[in-house]
C-alpha positions as YAML, in Angstrom:
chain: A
units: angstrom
residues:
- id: 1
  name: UNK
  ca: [30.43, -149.75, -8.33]
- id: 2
  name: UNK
  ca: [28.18, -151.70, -5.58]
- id: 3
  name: UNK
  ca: [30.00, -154.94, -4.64]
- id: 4
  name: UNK
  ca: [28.93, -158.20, -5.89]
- id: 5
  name: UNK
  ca: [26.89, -160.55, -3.62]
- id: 6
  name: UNK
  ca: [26.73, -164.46, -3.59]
- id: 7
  name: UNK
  ca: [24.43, -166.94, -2.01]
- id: 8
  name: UNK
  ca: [25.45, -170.46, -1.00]
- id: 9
  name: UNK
  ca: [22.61, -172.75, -0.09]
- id: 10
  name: UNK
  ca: [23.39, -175.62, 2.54]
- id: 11
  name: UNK
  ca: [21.81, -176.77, 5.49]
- id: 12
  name: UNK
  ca: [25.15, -177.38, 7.11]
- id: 13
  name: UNK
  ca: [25.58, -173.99, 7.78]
- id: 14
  name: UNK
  ca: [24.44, -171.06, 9.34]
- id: 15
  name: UNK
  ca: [22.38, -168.88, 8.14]
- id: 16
  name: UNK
  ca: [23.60, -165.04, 7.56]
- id: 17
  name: UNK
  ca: [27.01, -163.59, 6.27]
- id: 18
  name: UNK
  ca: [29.82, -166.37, 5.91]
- id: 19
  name: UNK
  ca: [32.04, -166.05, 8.95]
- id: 20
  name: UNK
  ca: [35.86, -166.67, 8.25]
- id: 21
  name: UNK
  ca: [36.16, -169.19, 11.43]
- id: 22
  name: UNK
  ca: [33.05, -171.60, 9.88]
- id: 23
  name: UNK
  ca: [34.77, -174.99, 9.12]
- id: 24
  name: UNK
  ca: [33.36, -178.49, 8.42]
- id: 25
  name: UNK
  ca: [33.97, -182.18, 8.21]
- id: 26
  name: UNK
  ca: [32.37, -182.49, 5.21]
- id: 27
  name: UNK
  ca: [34.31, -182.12, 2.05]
- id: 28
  name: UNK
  ca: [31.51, -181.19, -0.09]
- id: 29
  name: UNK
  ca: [31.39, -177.82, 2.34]
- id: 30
  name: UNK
  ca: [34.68, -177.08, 2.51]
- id: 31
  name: UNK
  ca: [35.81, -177.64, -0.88]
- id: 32
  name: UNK
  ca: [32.52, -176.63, -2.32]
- id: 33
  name: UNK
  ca: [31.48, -173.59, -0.67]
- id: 34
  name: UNK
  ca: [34.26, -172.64, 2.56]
- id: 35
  name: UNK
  ca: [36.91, -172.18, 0.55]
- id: 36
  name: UNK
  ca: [35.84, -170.55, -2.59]
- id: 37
  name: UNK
  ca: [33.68, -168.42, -1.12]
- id: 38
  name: UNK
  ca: [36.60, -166.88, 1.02]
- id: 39
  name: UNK
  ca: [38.56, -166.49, -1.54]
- id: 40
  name: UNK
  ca: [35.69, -164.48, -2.83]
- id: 41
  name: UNK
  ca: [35.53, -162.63, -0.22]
- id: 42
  name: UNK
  ca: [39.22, -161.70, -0.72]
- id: 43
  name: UNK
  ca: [38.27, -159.45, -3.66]
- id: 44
  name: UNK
  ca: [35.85, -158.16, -1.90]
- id: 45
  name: UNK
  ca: [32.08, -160.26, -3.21]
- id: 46
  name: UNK
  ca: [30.05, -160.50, -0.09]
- id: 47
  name: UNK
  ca: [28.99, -164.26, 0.86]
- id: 48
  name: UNK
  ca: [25.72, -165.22, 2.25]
- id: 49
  name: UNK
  ca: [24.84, -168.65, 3.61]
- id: 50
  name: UNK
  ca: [21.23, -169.51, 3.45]
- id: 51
  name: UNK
  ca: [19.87, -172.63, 5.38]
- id: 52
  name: UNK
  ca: [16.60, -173.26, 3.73]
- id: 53
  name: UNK
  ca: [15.18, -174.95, 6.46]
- id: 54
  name: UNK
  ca: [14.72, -171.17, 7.73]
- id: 55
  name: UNK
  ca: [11.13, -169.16, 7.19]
- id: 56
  name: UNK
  ca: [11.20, -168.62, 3.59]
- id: 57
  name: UNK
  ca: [10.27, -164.89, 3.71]
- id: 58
  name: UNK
  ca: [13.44, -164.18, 5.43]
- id: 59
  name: UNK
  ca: [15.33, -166.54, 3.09]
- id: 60
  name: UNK
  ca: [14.40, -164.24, 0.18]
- id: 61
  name: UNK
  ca: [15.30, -161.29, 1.92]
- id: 62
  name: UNK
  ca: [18.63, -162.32, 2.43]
- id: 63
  name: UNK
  ca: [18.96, -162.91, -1.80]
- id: 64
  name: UNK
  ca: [18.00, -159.59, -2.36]
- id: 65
  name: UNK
  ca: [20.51, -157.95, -4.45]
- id: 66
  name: UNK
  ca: [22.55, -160.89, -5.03]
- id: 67
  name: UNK
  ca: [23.51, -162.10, -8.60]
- id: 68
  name: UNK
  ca: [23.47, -165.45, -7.88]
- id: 69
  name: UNK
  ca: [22.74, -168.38, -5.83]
- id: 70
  name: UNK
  ca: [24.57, -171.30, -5.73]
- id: 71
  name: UNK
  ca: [22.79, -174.51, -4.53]
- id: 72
  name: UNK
  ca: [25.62, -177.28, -2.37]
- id: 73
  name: UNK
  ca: [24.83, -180.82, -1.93]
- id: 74
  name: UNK
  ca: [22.03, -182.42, -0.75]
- id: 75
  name: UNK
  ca: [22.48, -186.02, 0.82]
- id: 76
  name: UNK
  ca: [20.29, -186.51, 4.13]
- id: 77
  name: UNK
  ca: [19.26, -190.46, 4.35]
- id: 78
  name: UNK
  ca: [16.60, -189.91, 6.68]
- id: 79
  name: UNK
  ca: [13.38, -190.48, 4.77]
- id: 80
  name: UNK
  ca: [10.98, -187.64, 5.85]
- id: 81
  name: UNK
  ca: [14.11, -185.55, 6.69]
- id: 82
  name: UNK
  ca: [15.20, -185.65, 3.17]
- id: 83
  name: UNK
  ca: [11.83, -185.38, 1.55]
- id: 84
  name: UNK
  ca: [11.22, -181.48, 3.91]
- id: 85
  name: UNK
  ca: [14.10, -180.63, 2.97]
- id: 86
  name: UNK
  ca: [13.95, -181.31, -0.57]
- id: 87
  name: UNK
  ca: [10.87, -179.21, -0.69]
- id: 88
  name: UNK
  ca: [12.58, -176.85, 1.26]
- id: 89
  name: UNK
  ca: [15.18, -176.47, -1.53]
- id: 90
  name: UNK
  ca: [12.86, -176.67, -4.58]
- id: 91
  name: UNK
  ca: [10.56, -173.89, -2.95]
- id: 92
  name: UNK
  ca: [13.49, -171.56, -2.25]
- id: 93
  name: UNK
  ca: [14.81, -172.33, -6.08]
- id: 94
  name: UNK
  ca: [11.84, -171.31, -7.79]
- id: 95
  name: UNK
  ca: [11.07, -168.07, -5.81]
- id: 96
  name: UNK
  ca: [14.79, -167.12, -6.15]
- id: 97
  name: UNK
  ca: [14.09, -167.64, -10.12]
- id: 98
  name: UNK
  ca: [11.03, -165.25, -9.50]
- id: 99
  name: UNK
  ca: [13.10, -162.49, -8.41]
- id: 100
  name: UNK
  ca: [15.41, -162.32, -11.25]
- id: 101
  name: UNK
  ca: [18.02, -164.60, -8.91]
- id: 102
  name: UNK
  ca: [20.10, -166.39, -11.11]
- id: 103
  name: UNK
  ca: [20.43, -170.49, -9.68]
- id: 104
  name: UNK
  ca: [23.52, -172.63, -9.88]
- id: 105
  name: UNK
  ca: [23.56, -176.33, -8.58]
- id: 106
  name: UNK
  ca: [26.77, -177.65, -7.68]
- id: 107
  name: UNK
  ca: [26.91, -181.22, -8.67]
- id: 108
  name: UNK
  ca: [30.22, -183.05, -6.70]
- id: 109
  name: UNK
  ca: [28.68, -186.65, -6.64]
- id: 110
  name: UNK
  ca: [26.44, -188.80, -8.52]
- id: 111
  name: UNK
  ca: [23.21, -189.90, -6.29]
- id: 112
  name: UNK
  ca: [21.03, -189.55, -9.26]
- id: 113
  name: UNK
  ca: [20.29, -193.11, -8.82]
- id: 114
  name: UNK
  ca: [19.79, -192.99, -5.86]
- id: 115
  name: UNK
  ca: [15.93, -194.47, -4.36]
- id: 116
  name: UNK
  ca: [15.62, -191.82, -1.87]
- id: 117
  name: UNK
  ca: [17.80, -188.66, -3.29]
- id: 118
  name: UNK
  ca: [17.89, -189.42, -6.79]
- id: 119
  name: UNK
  ca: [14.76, -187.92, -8.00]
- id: 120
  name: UNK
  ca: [15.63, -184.46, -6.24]
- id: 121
  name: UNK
  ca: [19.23, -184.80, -7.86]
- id: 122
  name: UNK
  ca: [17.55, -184.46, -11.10]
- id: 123
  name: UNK
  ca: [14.98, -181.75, -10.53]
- id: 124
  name: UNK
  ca: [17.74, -179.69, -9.60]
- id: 125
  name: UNK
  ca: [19.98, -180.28, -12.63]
- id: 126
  name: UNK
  ca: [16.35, -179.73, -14.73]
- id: 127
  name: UNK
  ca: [15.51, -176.77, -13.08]
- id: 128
  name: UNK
  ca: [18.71, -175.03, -12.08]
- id: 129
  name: UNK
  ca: [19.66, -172.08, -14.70]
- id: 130
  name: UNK
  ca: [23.31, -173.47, -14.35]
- id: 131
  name: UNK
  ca: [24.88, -176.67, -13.47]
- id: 132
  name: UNK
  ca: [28.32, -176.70, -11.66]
- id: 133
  name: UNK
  ca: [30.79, -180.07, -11.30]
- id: 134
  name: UNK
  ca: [33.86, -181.37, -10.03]
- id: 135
  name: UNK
  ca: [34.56, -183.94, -12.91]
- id: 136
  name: UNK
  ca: [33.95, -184.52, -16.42]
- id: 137
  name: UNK
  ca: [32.50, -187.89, -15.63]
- id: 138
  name: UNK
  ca: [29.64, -185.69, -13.69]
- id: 139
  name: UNK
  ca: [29.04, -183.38, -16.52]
- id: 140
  name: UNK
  ca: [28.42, -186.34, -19.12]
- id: 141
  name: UNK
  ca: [25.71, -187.07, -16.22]
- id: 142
  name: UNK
  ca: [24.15, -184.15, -16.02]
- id: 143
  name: UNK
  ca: [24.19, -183.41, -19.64]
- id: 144
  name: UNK
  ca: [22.49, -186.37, -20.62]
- id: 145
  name: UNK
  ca: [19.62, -185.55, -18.10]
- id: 146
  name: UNK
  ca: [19.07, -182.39, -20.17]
- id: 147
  name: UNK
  ca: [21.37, -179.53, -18.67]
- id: 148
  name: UNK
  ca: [22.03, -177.35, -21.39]
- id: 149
  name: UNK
  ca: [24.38, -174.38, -19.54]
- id: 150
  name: UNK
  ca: [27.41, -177.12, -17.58]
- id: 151
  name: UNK
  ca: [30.83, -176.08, -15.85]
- id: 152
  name: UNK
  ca: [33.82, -178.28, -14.50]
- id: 153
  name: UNK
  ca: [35.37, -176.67, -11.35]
- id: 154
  name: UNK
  ca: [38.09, -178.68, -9.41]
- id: 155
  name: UNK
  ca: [38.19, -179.35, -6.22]
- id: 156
  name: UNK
  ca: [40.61, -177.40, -4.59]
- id: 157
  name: UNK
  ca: [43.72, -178.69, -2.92]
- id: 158
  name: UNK
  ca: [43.43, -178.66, 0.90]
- id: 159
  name: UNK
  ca: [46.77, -178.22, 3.24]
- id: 160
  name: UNK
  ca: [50.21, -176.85, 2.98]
- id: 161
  name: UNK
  ca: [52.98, -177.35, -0.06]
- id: 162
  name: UNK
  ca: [55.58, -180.50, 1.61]
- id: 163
  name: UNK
  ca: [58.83, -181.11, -0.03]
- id: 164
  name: UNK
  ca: [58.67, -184.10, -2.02]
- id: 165
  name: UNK
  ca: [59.52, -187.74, -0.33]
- id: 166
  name: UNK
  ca: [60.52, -191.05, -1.14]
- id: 167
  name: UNK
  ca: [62.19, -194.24, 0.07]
- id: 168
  name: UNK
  ca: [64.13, -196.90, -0.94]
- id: 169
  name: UNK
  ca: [63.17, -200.39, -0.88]
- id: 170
  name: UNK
  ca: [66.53, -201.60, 0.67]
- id: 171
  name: UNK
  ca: [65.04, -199.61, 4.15]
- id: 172
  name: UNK
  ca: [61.67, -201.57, 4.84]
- id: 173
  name: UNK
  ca: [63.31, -204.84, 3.26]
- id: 174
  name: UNK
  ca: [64.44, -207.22, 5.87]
- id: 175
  name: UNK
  ca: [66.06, -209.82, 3.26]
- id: 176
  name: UNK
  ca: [68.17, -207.50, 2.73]
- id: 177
  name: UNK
  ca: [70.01, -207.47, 5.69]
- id: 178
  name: UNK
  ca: [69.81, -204.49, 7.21]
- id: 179
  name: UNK
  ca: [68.11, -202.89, 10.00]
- id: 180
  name: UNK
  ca: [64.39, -202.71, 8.69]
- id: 181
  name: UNK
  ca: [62.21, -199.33, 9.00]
- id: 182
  name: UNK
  ca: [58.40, -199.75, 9.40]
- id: 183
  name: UNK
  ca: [56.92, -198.58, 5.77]
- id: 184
  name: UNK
  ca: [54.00, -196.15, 6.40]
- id: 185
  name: UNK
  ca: [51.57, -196.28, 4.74]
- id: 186
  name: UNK
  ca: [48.20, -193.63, 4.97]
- id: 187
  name: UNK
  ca: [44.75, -194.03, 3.83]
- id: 188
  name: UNK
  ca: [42.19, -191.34, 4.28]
- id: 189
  name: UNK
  ca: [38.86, -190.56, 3.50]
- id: 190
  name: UNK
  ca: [34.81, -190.88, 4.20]
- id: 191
  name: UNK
  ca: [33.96, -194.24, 5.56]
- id: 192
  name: UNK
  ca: [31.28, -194.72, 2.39]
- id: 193
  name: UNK
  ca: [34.76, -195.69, 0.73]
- id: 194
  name: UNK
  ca: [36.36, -198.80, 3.89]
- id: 195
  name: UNK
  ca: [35.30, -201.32, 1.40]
- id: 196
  name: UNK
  ca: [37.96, -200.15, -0.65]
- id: 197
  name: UNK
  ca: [40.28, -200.74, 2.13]
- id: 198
  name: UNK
  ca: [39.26, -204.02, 2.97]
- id: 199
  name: UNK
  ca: [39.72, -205.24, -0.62]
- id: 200
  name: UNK
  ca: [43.12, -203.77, -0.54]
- id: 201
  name: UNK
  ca: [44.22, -204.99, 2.79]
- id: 202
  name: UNK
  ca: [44.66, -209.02, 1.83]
- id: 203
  name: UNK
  ca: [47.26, -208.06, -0.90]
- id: 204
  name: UNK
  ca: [49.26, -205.98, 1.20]
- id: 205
  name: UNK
  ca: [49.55, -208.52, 4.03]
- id: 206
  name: UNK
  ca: [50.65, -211.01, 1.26]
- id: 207
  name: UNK
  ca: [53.43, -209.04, -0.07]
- id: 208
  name: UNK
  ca: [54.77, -207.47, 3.50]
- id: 209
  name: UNK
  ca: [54.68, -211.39, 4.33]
- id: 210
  name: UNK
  ca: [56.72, -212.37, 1.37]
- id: 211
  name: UNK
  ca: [58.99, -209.18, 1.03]
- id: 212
  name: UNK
  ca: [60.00, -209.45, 4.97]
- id: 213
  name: UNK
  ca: [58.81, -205.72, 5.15]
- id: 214
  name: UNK
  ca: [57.10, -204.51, 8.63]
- id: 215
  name: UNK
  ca: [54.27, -201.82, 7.50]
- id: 216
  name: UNK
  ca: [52.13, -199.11, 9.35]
- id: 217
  name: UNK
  ca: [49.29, -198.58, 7.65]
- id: 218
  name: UNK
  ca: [47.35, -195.89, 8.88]
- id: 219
  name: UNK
  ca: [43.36, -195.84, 8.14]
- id: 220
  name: UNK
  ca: [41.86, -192.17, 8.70]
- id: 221
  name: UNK
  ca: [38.06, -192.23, 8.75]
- id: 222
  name: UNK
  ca: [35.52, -191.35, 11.34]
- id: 223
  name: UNK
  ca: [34.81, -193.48, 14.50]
- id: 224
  name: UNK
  ca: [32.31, -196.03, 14.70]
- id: 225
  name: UNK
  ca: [32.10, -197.74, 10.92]
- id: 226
  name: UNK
  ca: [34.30, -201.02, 11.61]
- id: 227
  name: UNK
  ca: [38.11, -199.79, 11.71]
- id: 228
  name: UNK
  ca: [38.39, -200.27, 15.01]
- id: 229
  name: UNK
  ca: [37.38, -203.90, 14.54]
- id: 230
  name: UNK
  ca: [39.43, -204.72, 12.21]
- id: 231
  name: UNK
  ca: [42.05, -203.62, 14.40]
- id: 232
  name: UNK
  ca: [41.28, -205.99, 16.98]
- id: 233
  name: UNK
  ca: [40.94, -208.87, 15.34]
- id: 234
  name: UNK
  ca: [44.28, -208.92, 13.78]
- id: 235
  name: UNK
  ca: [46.08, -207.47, 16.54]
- id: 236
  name: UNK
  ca: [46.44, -211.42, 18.43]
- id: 237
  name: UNK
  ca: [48.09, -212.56, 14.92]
- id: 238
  name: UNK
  ca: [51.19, -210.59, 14.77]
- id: 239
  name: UNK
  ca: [50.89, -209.96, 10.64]
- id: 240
  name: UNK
  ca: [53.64, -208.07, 9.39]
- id: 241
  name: UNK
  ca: [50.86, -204.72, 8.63]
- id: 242
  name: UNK
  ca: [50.43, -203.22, 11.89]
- id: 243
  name: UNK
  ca: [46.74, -201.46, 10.79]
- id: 244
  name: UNK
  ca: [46.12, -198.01, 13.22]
- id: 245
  name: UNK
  ca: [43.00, -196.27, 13.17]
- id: 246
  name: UNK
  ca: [42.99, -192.37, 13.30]
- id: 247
  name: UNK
  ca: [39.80, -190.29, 14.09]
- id: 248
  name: UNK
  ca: [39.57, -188.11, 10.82]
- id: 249
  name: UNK
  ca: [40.33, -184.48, 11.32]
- id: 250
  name: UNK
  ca: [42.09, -182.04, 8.65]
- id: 251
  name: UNK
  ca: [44.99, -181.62, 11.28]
- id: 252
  name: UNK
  ca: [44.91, -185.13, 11.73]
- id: 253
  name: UNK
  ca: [45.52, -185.86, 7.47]
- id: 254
  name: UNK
  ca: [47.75, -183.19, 7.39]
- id: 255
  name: UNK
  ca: [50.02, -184.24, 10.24]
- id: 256
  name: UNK
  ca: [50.22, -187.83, 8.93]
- id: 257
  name: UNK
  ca: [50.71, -187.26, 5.59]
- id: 258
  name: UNK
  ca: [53.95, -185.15, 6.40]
- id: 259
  name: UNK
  ca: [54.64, -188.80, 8.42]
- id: 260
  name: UNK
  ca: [53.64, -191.30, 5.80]
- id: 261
  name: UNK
  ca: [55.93, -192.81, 3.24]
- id: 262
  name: UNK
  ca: [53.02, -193.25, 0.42]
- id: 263
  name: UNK
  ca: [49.38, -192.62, 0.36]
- id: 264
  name: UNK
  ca: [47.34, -195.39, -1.24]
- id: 265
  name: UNK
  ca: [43.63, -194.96, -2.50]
- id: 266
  name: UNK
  ca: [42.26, -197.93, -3.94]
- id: 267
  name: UNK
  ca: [38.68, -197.76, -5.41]
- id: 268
  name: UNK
  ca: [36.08, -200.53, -6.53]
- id: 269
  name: UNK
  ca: [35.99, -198.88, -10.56]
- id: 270
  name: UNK
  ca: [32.52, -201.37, -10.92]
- id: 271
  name: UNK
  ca: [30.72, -198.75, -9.35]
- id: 272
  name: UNK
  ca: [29.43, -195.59, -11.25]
- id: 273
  name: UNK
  ca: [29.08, -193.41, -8.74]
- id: 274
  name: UNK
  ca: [32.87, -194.10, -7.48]
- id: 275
  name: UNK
  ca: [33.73, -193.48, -10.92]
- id: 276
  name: UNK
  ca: [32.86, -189.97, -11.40]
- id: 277
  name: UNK
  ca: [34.45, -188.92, -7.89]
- id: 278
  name: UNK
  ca: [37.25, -186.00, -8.18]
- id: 279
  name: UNK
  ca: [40.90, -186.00, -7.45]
- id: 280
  name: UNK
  ca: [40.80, -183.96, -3.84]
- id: 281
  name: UNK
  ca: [42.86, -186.94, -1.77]
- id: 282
  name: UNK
  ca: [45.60, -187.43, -5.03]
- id: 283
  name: UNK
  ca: [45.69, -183.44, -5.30]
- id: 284
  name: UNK
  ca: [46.11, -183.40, -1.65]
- id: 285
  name: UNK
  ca: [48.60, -185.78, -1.16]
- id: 286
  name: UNK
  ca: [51.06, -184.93, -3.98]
- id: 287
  name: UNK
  ca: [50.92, -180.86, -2.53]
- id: 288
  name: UNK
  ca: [52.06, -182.15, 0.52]
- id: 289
  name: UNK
  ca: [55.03, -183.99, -1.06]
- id: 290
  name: UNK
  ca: [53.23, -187.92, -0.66]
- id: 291
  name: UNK
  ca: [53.79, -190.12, -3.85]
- id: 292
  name: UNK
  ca: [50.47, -191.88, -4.66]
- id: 293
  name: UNK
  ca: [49.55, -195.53, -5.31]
- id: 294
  name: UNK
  ca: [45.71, -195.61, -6.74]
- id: 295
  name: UNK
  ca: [43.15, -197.35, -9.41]
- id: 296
  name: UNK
  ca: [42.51, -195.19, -12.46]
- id: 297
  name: UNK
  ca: [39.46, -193.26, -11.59]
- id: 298
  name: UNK
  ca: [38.74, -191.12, -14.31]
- id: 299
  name: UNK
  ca: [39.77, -187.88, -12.57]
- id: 300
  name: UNK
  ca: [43.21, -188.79, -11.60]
- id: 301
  name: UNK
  ca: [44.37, -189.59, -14.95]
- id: 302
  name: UNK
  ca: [45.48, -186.32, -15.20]
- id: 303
  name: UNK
  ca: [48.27, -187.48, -12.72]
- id: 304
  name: UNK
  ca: [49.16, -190.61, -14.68]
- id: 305
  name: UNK
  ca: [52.76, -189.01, -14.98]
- id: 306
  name: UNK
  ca: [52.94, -187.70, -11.08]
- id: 307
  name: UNK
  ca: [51.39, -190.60, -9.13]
- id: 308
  name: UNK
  ca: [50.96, -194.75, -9.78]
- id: 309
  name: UNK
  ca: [47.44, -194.56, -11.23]
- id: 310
  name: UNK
  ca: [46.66, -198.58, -12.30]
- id: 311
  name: UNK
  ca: [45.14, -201.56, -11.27]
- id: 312
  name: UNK
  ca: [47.82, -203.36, -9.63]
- id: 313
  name: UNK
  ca: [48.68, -201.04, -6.33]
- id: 314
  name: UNK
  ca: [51.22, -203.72, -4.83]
- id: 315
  name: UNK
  ca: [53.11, -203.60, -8.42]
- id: 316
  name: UNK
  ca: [52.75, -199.85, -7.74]
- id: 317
  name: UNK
  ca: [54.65, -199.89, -4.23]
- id: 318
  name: UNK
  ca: [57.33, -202.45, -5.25]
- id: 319
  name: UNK
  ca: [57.78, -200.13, -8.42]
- id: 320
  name: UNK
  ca: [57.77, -196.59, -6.06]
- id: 321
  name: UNK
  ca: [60.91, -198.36, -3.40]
- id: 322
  name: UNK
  ca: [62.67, -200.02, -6.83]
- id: 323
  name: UNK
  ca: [62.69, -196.02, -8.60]
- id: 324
  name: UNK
  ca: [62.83, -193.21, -5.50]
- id: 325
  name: UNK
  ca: [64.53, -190.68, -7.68]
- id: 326
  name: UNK
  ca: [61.75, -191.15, -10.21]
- id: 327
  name: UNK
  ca: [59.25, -190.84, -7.43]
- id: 328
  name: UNK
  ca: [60.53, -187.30, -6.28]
- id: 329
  name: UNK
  ca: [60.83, -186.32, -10.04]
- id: 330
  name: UNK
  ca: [56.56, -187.37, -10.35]
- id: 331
  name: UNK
  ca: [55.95, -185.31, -7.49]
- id: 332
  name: UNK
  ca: [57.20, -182.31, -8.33]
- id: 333
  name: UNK
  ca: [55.90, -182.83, -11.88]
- id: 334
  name: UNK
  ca: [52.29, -183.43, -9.90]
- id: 335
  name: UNK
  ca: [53.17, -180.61, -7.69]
- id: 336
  name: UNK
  ca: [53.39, -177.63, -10.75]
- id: 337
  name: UNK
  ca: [49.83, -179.59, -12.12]
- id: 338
  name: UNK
  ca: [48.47, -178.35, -8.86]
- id: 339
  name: UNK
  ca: [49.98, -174.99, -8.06]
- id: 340
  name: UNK
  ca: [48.64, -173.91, -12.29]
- id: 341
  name: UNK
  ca: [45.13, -174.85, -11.57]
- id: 342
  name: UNK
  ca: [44.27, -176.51, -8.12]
- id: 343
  name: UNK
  ca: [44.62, -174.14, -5.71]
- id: 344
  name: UNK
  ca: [42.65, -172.01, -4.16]
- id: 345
  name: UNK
  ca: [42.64, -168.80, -5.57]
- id: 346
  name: UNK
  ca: [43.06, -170.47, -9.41]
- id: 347
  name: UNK
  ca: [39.39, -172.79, -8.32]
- id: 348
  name: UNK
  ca: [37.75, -169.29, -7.34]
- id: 349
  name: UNK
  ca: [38.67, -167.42, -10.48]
- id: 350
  name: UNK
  ca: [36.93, -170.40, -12.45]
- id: 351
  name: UNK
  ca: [34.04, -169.99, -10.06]
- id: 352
  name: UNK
  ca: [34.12, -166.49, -11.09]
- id: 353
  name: UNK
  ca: [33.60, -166.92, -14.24]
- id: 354
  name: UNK
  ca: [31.48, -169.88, -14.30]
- id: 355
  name: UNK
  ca: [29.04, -167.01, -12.23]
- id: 356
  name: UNK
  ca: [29.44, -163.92, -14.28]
- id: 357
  name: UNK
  ca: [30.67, -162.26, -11.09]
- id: 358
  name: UNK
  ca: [32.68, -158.95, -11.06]
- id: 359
  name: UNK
  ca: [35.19, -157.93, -9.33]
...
């Protein structure tokens, strides 16, 4: 039997057959494409990438004899950037339709609002023959803008399994007595989300202040978006939260969170289109053994029972020191929720199947 063959469409990629030592900094790419599609590769589909900013011709000769396209994100906030390659991607769509090339969109965020992106968002998800998403809060979307044929498919978890960690509140509390360690503390994540920090921040200055506890909090996010301000300003008031900046990199997440003490992700819920985002950074962070402190976004409910997902994040930390058997016993509870349906290999077999693909 001929081997299957699978299309990805992004224009953060090459063009031509998916090489094993392509990476990215964008999540959408890695978790979206890189990581199934190797996995895909594994039992032996071929993967394509096609940039469609490419002469069309040659894009539809590399679809021949493929079963199925599958079209990634598309968030360029460039104007007349966008607005090419919009046409780009609706041109390529309908001639891969032509040739009896059936056309997924993967839908992992919610732009459909959006001045610029949004009406593009929504001729895809109208014109697409099936509509992938990360969340459930996504497919309502999509549904109610008429797709018909709708799949939820994870995120994968990123990084390596870490033995599950905790710490007591007696450590980091200086009342106490003792000797006191520096609580670590880790946020990572795209720098569309540093508001979310900077709401977050006041309260935990407040409580270190009042608890006598010295904290590192460590804020992993690309250069250039304000961190490193914020680091400067408070570094002449000697507050109790020593904040760090760290350049994001997947080594650099990984190697902090086998560091950090708890990983906190707080999110403004008033938004919509924070709302629908997926679990990746709680999925990632309990796999590597990091308890979690973050607001209930829809997606993480599913840890509600692994990780602290409410409002109140301080009440969470003063709860996660008060309870550190408790805390190992959530990860490891979060830990077998992950290794039944978040990893790799379990995301690409619901891929599979979401594509009619063989193997």
């Amino acid at each position: 039997m001929k081997a299957e063959k699978l299309a990805w469409v992004s224009q953060a990629l090459p063009s031509g057959p998916l090489r094993e030592d392509l990476g990215s900094h964008i999540a959408s790419i890695r978790y979206r494409i890189l990581i199934p599609a190797r996995q895909f590769q594994r039992r032996g589909i071929e993967n394509i990438v096609v940039n469609p900013m490419a002469d069309i011709d040659a894009l539809l000769k590399g679809l021949s004899g493929c079963r199925a396209v599958v079209f990634g994100k598309l968030s360029i906030f460039e104007p007349d950037a966008f607005r090419q390659s919009a046409r780009q991607h609706l041109a390529l769509l309908a001639r891969a339709q032509s040739i009896g090339v059936r056309v997924a969109a993967d839908i992992c965020d919610d732009r459909f609002d959006h001045p610029l992106l949004g009406s593009y968002w929504r001729d895809i998800v109208r014109l697409a023959d099936k509509i992938v998403t990360s969340t459930a809060e996504l497919a309502e979307l999509v549904r109610a803008l008429g797709a018909q044929d709708v799949e939820i498919i994870p995120d994968p978890v990123e990084g390596r399994k870490g033995s599950p960690h905790s710490v007591s509140g007696q450590v980091v509390d200086q009342k106490s007595g003792g000797v006191p360690t520096p609580l670590r503390l880790l946020w990572y994540g795209h720098q569309s989300n540093l508001d979310e920090v900077a709401e977050f921040l006041p309260a935990l200055d407040r409580w270190a202040a009042q608890r006598g506890a010295i904290v590192l909090f460590q804020v992993v996010t690309a250069s250039g978006f304000g961190v490193e301000k914020w680091v400067e300003s408070r570094e002449p008031l000697a507050l109790p939260v020593q904040l760090q900046h760290v350049e994001w990199s997947p080594a650099a997440v990984a190697s902090l969170l086998k560091a950090c003490d708890f990983v906190v992700i707080p999110a403004t819920l008033q938004h919509q289109m924070k709302r629908s985002k997926s679990a990746n950074r709680v999925t990632e962070a309990l796999h590597a053994g990091r308890y979690v402190l973050a607001h209930p976004v829809p997606s993480y409910r599913e840890f509600s029972e692994c990780a602290w997902i409410q409002d109140n994040l301080i009440e969470g930390l003063n709860w996660a020191l008060e309870h550190p058997e408790q805390v190992i016993t959530q990860i490891e509870k979060g830990q077998r929720i992950i290794s039944d349906a978040y990893l790799p290999e379990s995301v690409a077999g619901r891929w599979l199947a979401a594509l009619d693909l063989e193997v």
